[in-house]
Coordinates of C-alpha atoms in Angstrom, one line a residue:
Chain A
V1 CA -24.1 -12.9 -4.7
V2 CA -27.2 -13.4 -3.8
G3 CA -28.6 -10.8 -1.4
F4 CA -31.0 -11.0 1.5
D5 CA -32.2 -9.4 4.8
R6 CA -30.4 -10.9 8.0
Y7 CA -32.9 -10.0 10.2
R8 CA -35.7 -11.4 8.3
E9 CA -34.5 -14.4 6.1
D10 CA -32.2 -17.3 6.8
R11 CA -29.5 -17.5 4.8
E12 CA -28.5 -21.2 5.7
A13 CA -32.0 -21.9 4.0
I14 CA -31.4 -19.6 1.0
A15 CA -28.4 -21.6 0.8
Q16 CA -29.4 -24.8 1.0
A17 CA -32.3 -24.0 -1.5
L18 CA -29.8 -22.9 -3.9
A19 CA -27.6 -26.1 -3.9
E20 CA -30.4 -28.3 -4.2
R21 CA -31.4 -26.4 -7.2
R22 CA -28.2 -26.6 -8.5
G23 CA -26.7 -29.9 -7.5
A24 CA -23.7 -28.0 -5.3
V25 CA -22.2 -28.7 -2.1
L26 CA -23.6 -26.6 1.0
V27 CA -19.9 -25.5 2.5
P28 CA -21.3 -24.3 6.0
A29 CA -19.6 -21.3 8.1
Y30 CA -18.7 -23.3 11.0
D31 CA -20.9 -26.1 11.8
D32 CA -19.3 -29.1 10.7
P33 CA -16.6 -31.2 11.8
T34 CA -14.3 -30.6 8.9
I35 CA -14.5 -26.7 8.9
I36 CA -13.6 -26.7 13.0
A37 CA -11.1 -28.5 12.2
G38 CA -9.4 -26.5 9.1
Q39 CA -10.3 -23.6 11.3
G40 CA -8.2 -25.0 14.4
T41 CA -5.0 -24.6 12.0
C42 CA -5.3 -21.1 13.4
G43 CA -4.6 -22.4 16.8
L44 CA -1.6 -25.2 15.3
E45 CA 0.3 -22.3 13.6
F46 CA -0.6 -20.2 16.7
A47 CA 0.6 -22.9 19.2
R48 CA 3.9 -23.5 16.7
Q49 CA 5.0 -20.0 16.7
L50 CA 4.8 -19.8 20.6
A51 CA 7.0 -23.0 21.1
E52 CA 9.9 -21.3 18.4
A53 CA 9.5 -18.4 21.0
G54 CA 9.0 -20.3 23.8
V55 CA 6.4 -18.7 25.4
E56 CA 3.2 -20.4 27.0
L57 CA 0.1 -18.5 27.2
E58 CA -1.8 -18.4 30.3
A59 CA -4.8 -16.9 28.2
L60 CA -6.0 -17.2 25.1
V61 CA -9.1 -14.7 23.6
V62 CA -10.9 -15.6 20.4
C63 CA -13.5 -14.0 18.4
C64 CA -16.6 -16.3 18.7
G65 CA -20.0 -15.9 15.9
G66 CA -21.3 -19.9 15.1
G67 CA -17.9 -20.9 17.0
G68 CA -16.0 -22.8 14.7
L69 CA -12.7 -21.0 15.0
I70 CA -12.6 -21.3 18.2
A71 CA -13.8 -24.6 18.5
G72 CA -11.0 -25.5 16.3
T73 CA -8.4 -23.4 18.1
A74 CA -9.3 -24.4 21.4
T75 CA -9.3 -27.9 20.1
A76 CA -5.8 -27.3 19.0
F77 CA -4.8 -25.6 22.3
A78 CA -6.3 -28.2 24.3
A79 CA -3.5 -30.8 22.6
V80 CA -0.2 -28.5 22.6
S81 CA -0.9 -26.2 25.4
P82 CA -3.6 -27.4 27.7
A83 CA -2.7 -25.0 30.5
T84 CA -3.9 -22.3 28.5
A85 CA -7.3 -20.9 29.1
V86 CA -9.2 -19.9 26.4
Y87 CA -11.9 -17.2 26.0
S88 CA -14.8 -16.7 23.5
V89 CA -15.5 -12.9 23.0
E90 CA -18.8 -11.8 21.5
P91 CA -20.7 -8.7 21.0
A92 CA -22.5 -7.4 24.5
A93 CA -25.9 -7.3 22.2
C94 CA -25.1 -10.8 20.9
D95 CA -23.4 -12.9 23.6
D96 CA -25.2 -16.4 23.4
T97 CA -22.0 -18.1 23.6
A98 CA -21.1 -16.6 26.9
R99 CA -24.9 -17.1 28.6
S100 CA -24.8 -20.7 26.7
L101 CA -21.5 -21.7 28.2
A102 CA -22.6 -20.2 31.9
A103 CA -25.9 -22.1 31.2
G104 CA -24.6 -25.3 30.0
R105 CA -27.3 -25.4 27.0
R106 CA -27.5 -23.9 24.0
L107 CA -29.7 -20.1 24.1
A108 CA -30.4 -17.7 21.5
N109 CA -29.9 -14.2 20.6
P110 CA -32.8 -12.2 20.8
P111 CA -34.1 -11.2 17.5
E112 CA -33.9 -7.9 18.3
A113 CA -29.6 -8.2 18.7
R114 CA -27.7 -5.7 16.8
S115 CA -23.9 -4.8 16.9
I116 CA -21.3 -3.5 14.3
C117 CA -19.8 -6.9 14.2
D118 CA -21.5 -8.4 11.6
A119 CA -19.5 -11.3 10.9
L120 CA -20.1 -12.4 14.6
L121 CA -24.8 -12.4 14.4
A122 CA -25.2 -16.3 14.4
P123 CA -28.3 -16.7 16.1
E124 CA -27.7 -19.5 18.4
P125 CA -24.1 -21.8 19.1
G126 CA -23.8 -24.4 16.6
A127 CA -25.0 -27.6 17.5
V128 CA -21.8 -28.9 16.4
T129 CA -19.6 -26.0 18.0
F130 CA -21.0 -25.8 21.5
P131 CA -20.4 -29.0 22.7
I132 CA -16.8 -28.9 21.9
N133 CA -16.6 -25.0 23.0
L134 CA -18.9 -26.0 26.6
R135 CA -15.9 -28.3 27.2
L136 CA -12.9 -26.3 26.3
L137 CA -13.4 -23.0 27.0
R138 CA -12.7 -21.3 30.2
G139 CA -15.5 -18.8 29.9
G140 CA -16.8 -16.2 27.7
L141 CA -16.0 -12.6 27.3
V142 CA -17.9 -9.7 25.9
V143 CA -17.4 -5.9 24.7
T144 CA -19.8 -3.0 23.4
D145 CA -19.1 -1.7 20.0
E146 CA -17.7 1.3 21.5
E147 CA -14.8 -0.9 22.8
V148 CA -14.9 -2.6 19.5
R149 CA -14.7 0.6 17.5
A150 CA -11.4 1.5 19.9
A151 CA -9.9 -1.6 19.1
V152 CA -10.4 -1.1 15.4
R153 CA -8.7 1.8 15.5
F154 CA -5.8 0.8 17.7
G155 CA -5.3 -1.8 14.7
F156 CA -5.3 1.5 12.5
E157 CA -2.9 3.3 14.4
T158 CA -0.5 0.7 16.5
L159 CA -0.6 -2.4 14.2
K160 CA -1.3 -1.0 10.9
L161 CA -3.8 -3.5 10.2
V162 CA -7.1 -3.3 8.9
I163 CA -9.6 -5.3 11.2
E164 CA -13.3 -5.8 10.9
P165 CA -15.3 -5.1 13.8
G166 CA -16.0 -9.0 14.5
G167 CA -12.8 -9.9 13.9
A168 CA -11.1 -7.1 16.4
V169 CA -13.5 -8.3 19.3
A170 CA -10.5 -10.6 21.3
L171 CA -8.6 -7.3 21.0
A172 CA -10.7 -5.3 22.3
A173 CA -11.4 -7.7 25.3
V174 CA -7.7 -7.0 26.1
L175 CA -7.8 -3.5 25.7
A176 CA -11.4 -2.9 27.8
G177 CA -9.2 -4.8 30.6
R178 CA -11.8 -7.7 30.6
L179 CA -9.4 -10.0 31.3
D180 CA -7.9 -10.5 35.2
P181 CA -5.0 -7.8 35.4
A182 CA -2.7 -11.4 37.2
V183 CA -2.7 -13.0 33.9
R184 CA 0.5 -11.5 32.0
T185 CA 0.9 -13.6 28.7
V186 CA -2.1 -13.6 26.7
G187 CA -2.4 -14.5 23.0
V188 CA -5.1 -12.2 20.8
V189 CA -6.7 -14.0 17.5
I190 CA -7.3 -11.1 15.4
S191 CA -9.3 -12.6 12.2
G192 CA -10.8 -10.8 9.3
G193 CA -10.1 -7.4 7.5
N194 CA -13.4 -7.4 5.6
V195 CA -14.9 -4.3 6.3
D196 CA -16.6 -1.5 3.6
A197 CA -14.4 1.9 3.2
E198 CA -17.1 3.9 4.9
I199 CA -17.3 1.8 7.7
F200 CA -13.8 1.5 8.4
A201 CA -13.4 5.7 7.5
D202 CA -16.2 6.5 10.2
I203 CA -14.5 4.2 12.9
I204 CA -10.9 5.9 12.8
G205 CA -12.0 9.0 11.9
R206 CA -14.5 9.2 15.4
R207 CA -12.7 10.1 18.8
Chain B
V1 CA 7.4 17.7 19.2
V2 CA 9.0 20.8 17.4
G3 CA 6.7 21.6 14.4
F4 CA 8.1 23.2 11.1
D5 CA 7.3 24.4 7.5
R6 CA 8.2 21.6 5.2
Y7 CA 8.7 24.1 2.5
R8 CA 10.4 27.0 4.2
E9 CA 12.5 25.8 7.0
D10 CA 15.2 22.9 7.1
R11 CA 14.3 20.1 9.7
E12 CA 17.9 19.2 9.6
A13 CA 19.1 22.7 10.8
I14 CA 16.4 22.8 13.3
A15 CA 17.4 19.7 14.5
Q16 CA 20.7 20.3 14.8
A17 CA 20.4 23.4 16.5
L18 CA 18.3 21.5 19.3
A19 CA 20.7 19.0 19.5
E20 CA 23.6 21.3 20.2
R21 CA 21.8 23.2 22.6
R22 CA 20.7 20.1 24.9
G23 CA 23.8 18.3 24.1
A24 CA 21.5 15.7 22.2
V25 CA 23.0 13.3 19.6
L26 CA 21.5 14.2 15.9
V27 CA 20.5 11.0 14.7
P28 CA 19.9 11.4 10.7
A29 CA 17.1 9.7 9.4
Y30 CA 19.5 8.4 6.2
D31 CA 22.9 10.1 5.3
D32 CA 24.6 8.0 7.7
P33 CA 26.8 4.7 7.1
T34 CA 25.2 3.0 10.6
I35 CA 21.6 4.0 9.6
I36 CA 22.2 2.7 6.4
A37 CA 23.3 -0.6 7.8
G38 CA 20.4 -1.1 10.2
Q39 CA 17.7 -0.3 7.2
G40 CA 19.9 -2.9 5.4
T41 CA 18.2 -5.6 7.6
C42 CA 15.3 -5.0 6.0
G43 CA 17.5 -6.7 3.1
L44 CA 19.0 -9.6 5.1
E45 CA 15.4 -10.1 6.4
F46 CA 13.8 -10.2 3.1
A47 CA 16.9 -12.6 1.5
R48 CA 16.8 -15.1 4.2
Q49 CA 13.0 -15.2 3.9
L50 CA 13.1 -15.8 0.0
A51 CA 16.1 -18.7 0.6
E52 CA 13.8 -20.7 3.0
A53 CA 11.3 -20.1 -0.1
G54 CA 13.6 -21.4 -2.5
V55 CA 13.2 -18.2 -4.4
E56 CA 15.5 -15.9 -6.4
L57 CA 14.0 -12.2 -7.0
E58 CA 14.3 -11.1 -10.5
A59 CA 13.5 -7.5 -8.9
L60 CA 13.4 -6.1 -6.0
V61 CA 11.5 -2.0 -5.9
V62 CA 11.9 0.2 -2.7
C63 CA 10.7 3.3 -1.5
C64 CA 12.9 6.1 -2.1
G65 CA 13.4 9.3 -0.3
G66 CA 17.1 10.6 1.0
G67 CA 18.0 7.0 0.0
G68 CA 19.0 5.6 2.9
L69 CA 16.1 2.1 3.4
I70 CA 17.5 1.5 -0.4
A71 CA 20.9 1.4 0.2
G72 CA 21.1 -0.8 2.7
T73 CA 18.7 -2.9 1.3
A74 CA 20.7 -3.0 -2.2
T75 CA 23.5 -4.0 0.0
A76 CA 22.2 -6.9 1.5
F77 CA 20.9 -7.8 -1.5
A78 CA 24.1 -7.1 -3.6
A79 CA 26.1 -9.8 -1.1
V80 CA 23.6 -12.2 -1.2
S81 CA 21.4 -12.4 -4.3
P82 CA 23.8 -10.3 -6.6
A83 CA 21.5 -11.1 -9.7
T84 CA 18.7 -9.4 -8.6
A85 CA 18.1 -6.1 -10.0
V86 CA 17.0 -3.2 -7.5
Y87 CA 14.7 0.0 -8.5
S88 CA 13.9 2.9 -6.4
V89 CA 10.6 4.1 -6.6
E90 CA 9.6 7.8 -6.0
P91 CA 7.1 10.0 -6.3
A92 CA 7.2 11.3 -10.1
A93 CA 7.1 15.0 -8.6
C94 CA 10.1 14.3 -6.0
D95 CA 11.8 11.9 -8.6
D96 CA 15.9 13.0 -7.8
T97 CA 17.0 9.6 -7.2
A98 CA 15.7 8.7 -10.7
R99 CA 17.5 11.6 -12.1
S100 CA 20.3 11.6 -10.3
L101 CA 20.8 7.6 -11.2
A102 CA 20.8 8.6 -15.2
A103 CA 22.6 11.8 -14.7
G104 CA 25.2 10.2 -12.9
R105 CA 25.3 12.7 -10.2
R106 CA 23.4 14.3 -7.3
L107 CA 20.3 16.2 -8.7
A108 CA 17.9 18.6 -6.5
N109 CA 13.9 18.4 -6.7
P110 CA 12.4 22.1 -7.2
P111 CA 11.3 23.3 -4.6
E112 CA 8.1 23.3 -5.5
A113 CA 8.2 20.1 -5.8
R114 CA 4.7 18.2 -4.1
S115 CA 3.2 15.0 -3.4
I116 CA 1.0 12.8 -1.1
C117 CA 4.1 11.0 -0.4
D118 CA 5.3 13.1 2.9
A119 CA 7.5 10.7 3.6
L120 CA 9.8 11.0 0.5
L121 CA 10.3 14.7 0.0
A122 CA 13.9 14.9 0.9
P123 CA 14.9 17.6 -1.4
E124 CA 17.9 15.6 -3.1
P125 CA 19.7 12.2 -3.0
G126 CA 22.1 12.0 0.2
A127 CA 25.5 12.7 -0.1
V128 CA 26.5 8.9 1.9
T129 CA 23.5 7.2 0.3
F130 CA 23.8 8.6 -3.4
P131 CA 27.2 7.1 -4.2
I132 CA 26.1 3.8 -3.0
N133 CA 22.6 3.9 -5.3
L134 CA 24.3 5.0 -7.7
R135 CA 27.0 1.9 -7.9
L136 CA 24.2 -1.0 -7.0
L137 CA 20.7 0.1 -8.4
R138 CA 19.4 -0.8 -11.9
G139 CA 17.7 2.6 -12.1
G140 CA 14.7 5.0 -10.6
L141 CA 11.3 4.0 -11.4
V142 CA 8.4 6.9 -11.0
V143 CA 4.7 6.7 -10.1
T144 CA 1.8 9.5 -9.9
D145 CA -0.1 10.5 -6.7
E146 CA -2.8 9.0 -8.2
E147 CA -1.1 5.7 -8.7
V148 CA 0.1 5.7 -4.8
R149 CA -3.2 6.3 -4.1
A150 CA -4.6 3.2 -5.7
A151 CA -1.7 1.3 -4.4
V152 CA -3.1 2.1 -0.5
R153 CA -6.4 1.2 -1.6
F154 CA -4.7 -2.2 -2.7
G155 CA -3.5 -2.3 0.7
F156 CA -6.5 -1.5 2.3
E157 CA -8.9 -3.8 -0.1
T158 CA -6.3 -6.9 -0.5
L159 CA -3.7 -7.0 1.5
K160 CA -5.5 -5.6 4.6
L161 CA -2.3 -3.3 5.7
V162 CA -2.7 0.6 6.4
I163 CA 0.3 1.7 4.1
E164 CA 1.1 5.5 4.4
P165 CA 1.2 6.8 1.0
G166 CA 5.4 7.1 0.9
G167 CA 5.4 3.4 2.0
A168 CA 3.1 2.4 -1.1
V169 CA 5.2 3.7 -4.2
A170 CA 6.8 0.3 -4.6
L171 CA 3.9 -1.3 -4.6
A172 CA 2.3 1.5 -6.8
A173 CA 4.6 0.6 -9.9
V174 CA 4.3 -2.6 -9.6
L175 CA 0.4 -2.5 -9.9
A176 CA 1.1 0.4 -12.4
G177 CA 3.3 -2.0 -14.7
R178 CA 6.3 0.1 -14.2
L179 CA 8.2 -3.2 -14.6
D180 CA 9.3 -5.0 -17.5
P181 CA 6.2 -7.6 -18.1
A182 CA 9.0 -10.3 -18.6
V183 CA 10.0 -9.9 -15.3
R184 CA 8.1 -12.7 -13.4
T185 CA 9.8 -12.9 -9.7
V186 CA 9.3 -9.3 -7.9
G187 CA 9.9 -8.7 -4.3
V188 CA 8.4 -5.4 -3.1
V189 CA 9.2 -3.5 0.3
I190 CA 6.3 -2.0 1.6
S191 CA 7.6 0.7 4.8
G192 CA 5.7 2.8 6.9
G193 CA 1.9 3.0 7.6
N194 CA 2.2 6.4 9.3
V195 CA -0.9 8.5 7.8
D196 CA -3.5 10.7 9.3
A197 CA -6.9 8.8 9.8
E198 CA -8.5 11.7 7.7
I199 CA -5.8 11.2 4.6
F200 CA -6.4 7.4 4.6
A201 CA -10.0 7.2 5.3
D202 CA -9.9 10.2 1.9
I203 CA -7.8 7.8 0.1
I204 CA -9.6 4.4 0.9
G205 CA -13.2 6.1 -0.2
R206 CA -12.4 7.4 -3.3
R207 CA -13.2 5.3 -6.6

């Protein structure tokens, strides 16, 4: 494990240099067609379970950092459930995808952007992921860190799941009423439980 | 919600009096054939998933308080997977079922018995559950509270599940090596995530 300063160093550059020095293959976190396709199996699996249950979603909300998971998932839903409106969800402070979707082009987060959702701090939408998301998403939702904490607590108390903050943003959007209340059938992708014990304990202990 | 002192009052008597006063039906926690049958659907569901996966368990470990969940689950396995050895797991301080199985008759816990597994503190095996368990179980395993804490941490860190201490005893037994290492195919029933935030935070924060 090679540590780095998220706010002063570039993890992609560090990884690229390491890979070149060691002759290793760099596996990108999101901005790659095969990674997007792999992450899209989340959408295929979800759609298969929905078909078995005889349910068609009006809306689907998915967490969004670099945009790989949602690009793949939206691609799957576009094929098997095109009537479902797919929304990205981001921390309000790092809403690059929401703003980029509205603008029709890639916009970056300000360097001072901070959120407890450490999995969703990509600086801007991916070059590969964004054109897919621009074509397939209905729009971008945002949630505050306090709404994310409430969703993590909901996961603990009600779902009995350990959800990391970044994995809880889509759940947070639903709990915070970000979707039109007329939408009755909503799918929520919860992704990631990689959270430090101290952070989790702090969140579930707060009221 | 009516509070009571677990160590000085009798919850069954309190509930019975309440039910009589209000003309309500008392639903017992475990010592009732229909409750046992309902809890046994856990075994039926587990067995169906195993059949779909083409797996036969050598051993199955199940948490045990009053013995309803394991009596029902063992009844299901006796029907569909009779070669599977089913073991109860209890906190070492409240090992009434393990001792009762060994003795062939119901033995109570000492009144001073204490454990963090607050769901498993029934004073003795049930009058209805015990004869079933005596007939169907291979034996009774026990785990220490420290082993239970390690299992709850394993749930948090690895399974990403919120497991209450009493629901983690079967997992604790496997992690602590209580089963013969020659047994290669083990089923574990994890049941219950009803744990206070402070207790959970304390457990996951400890090393």
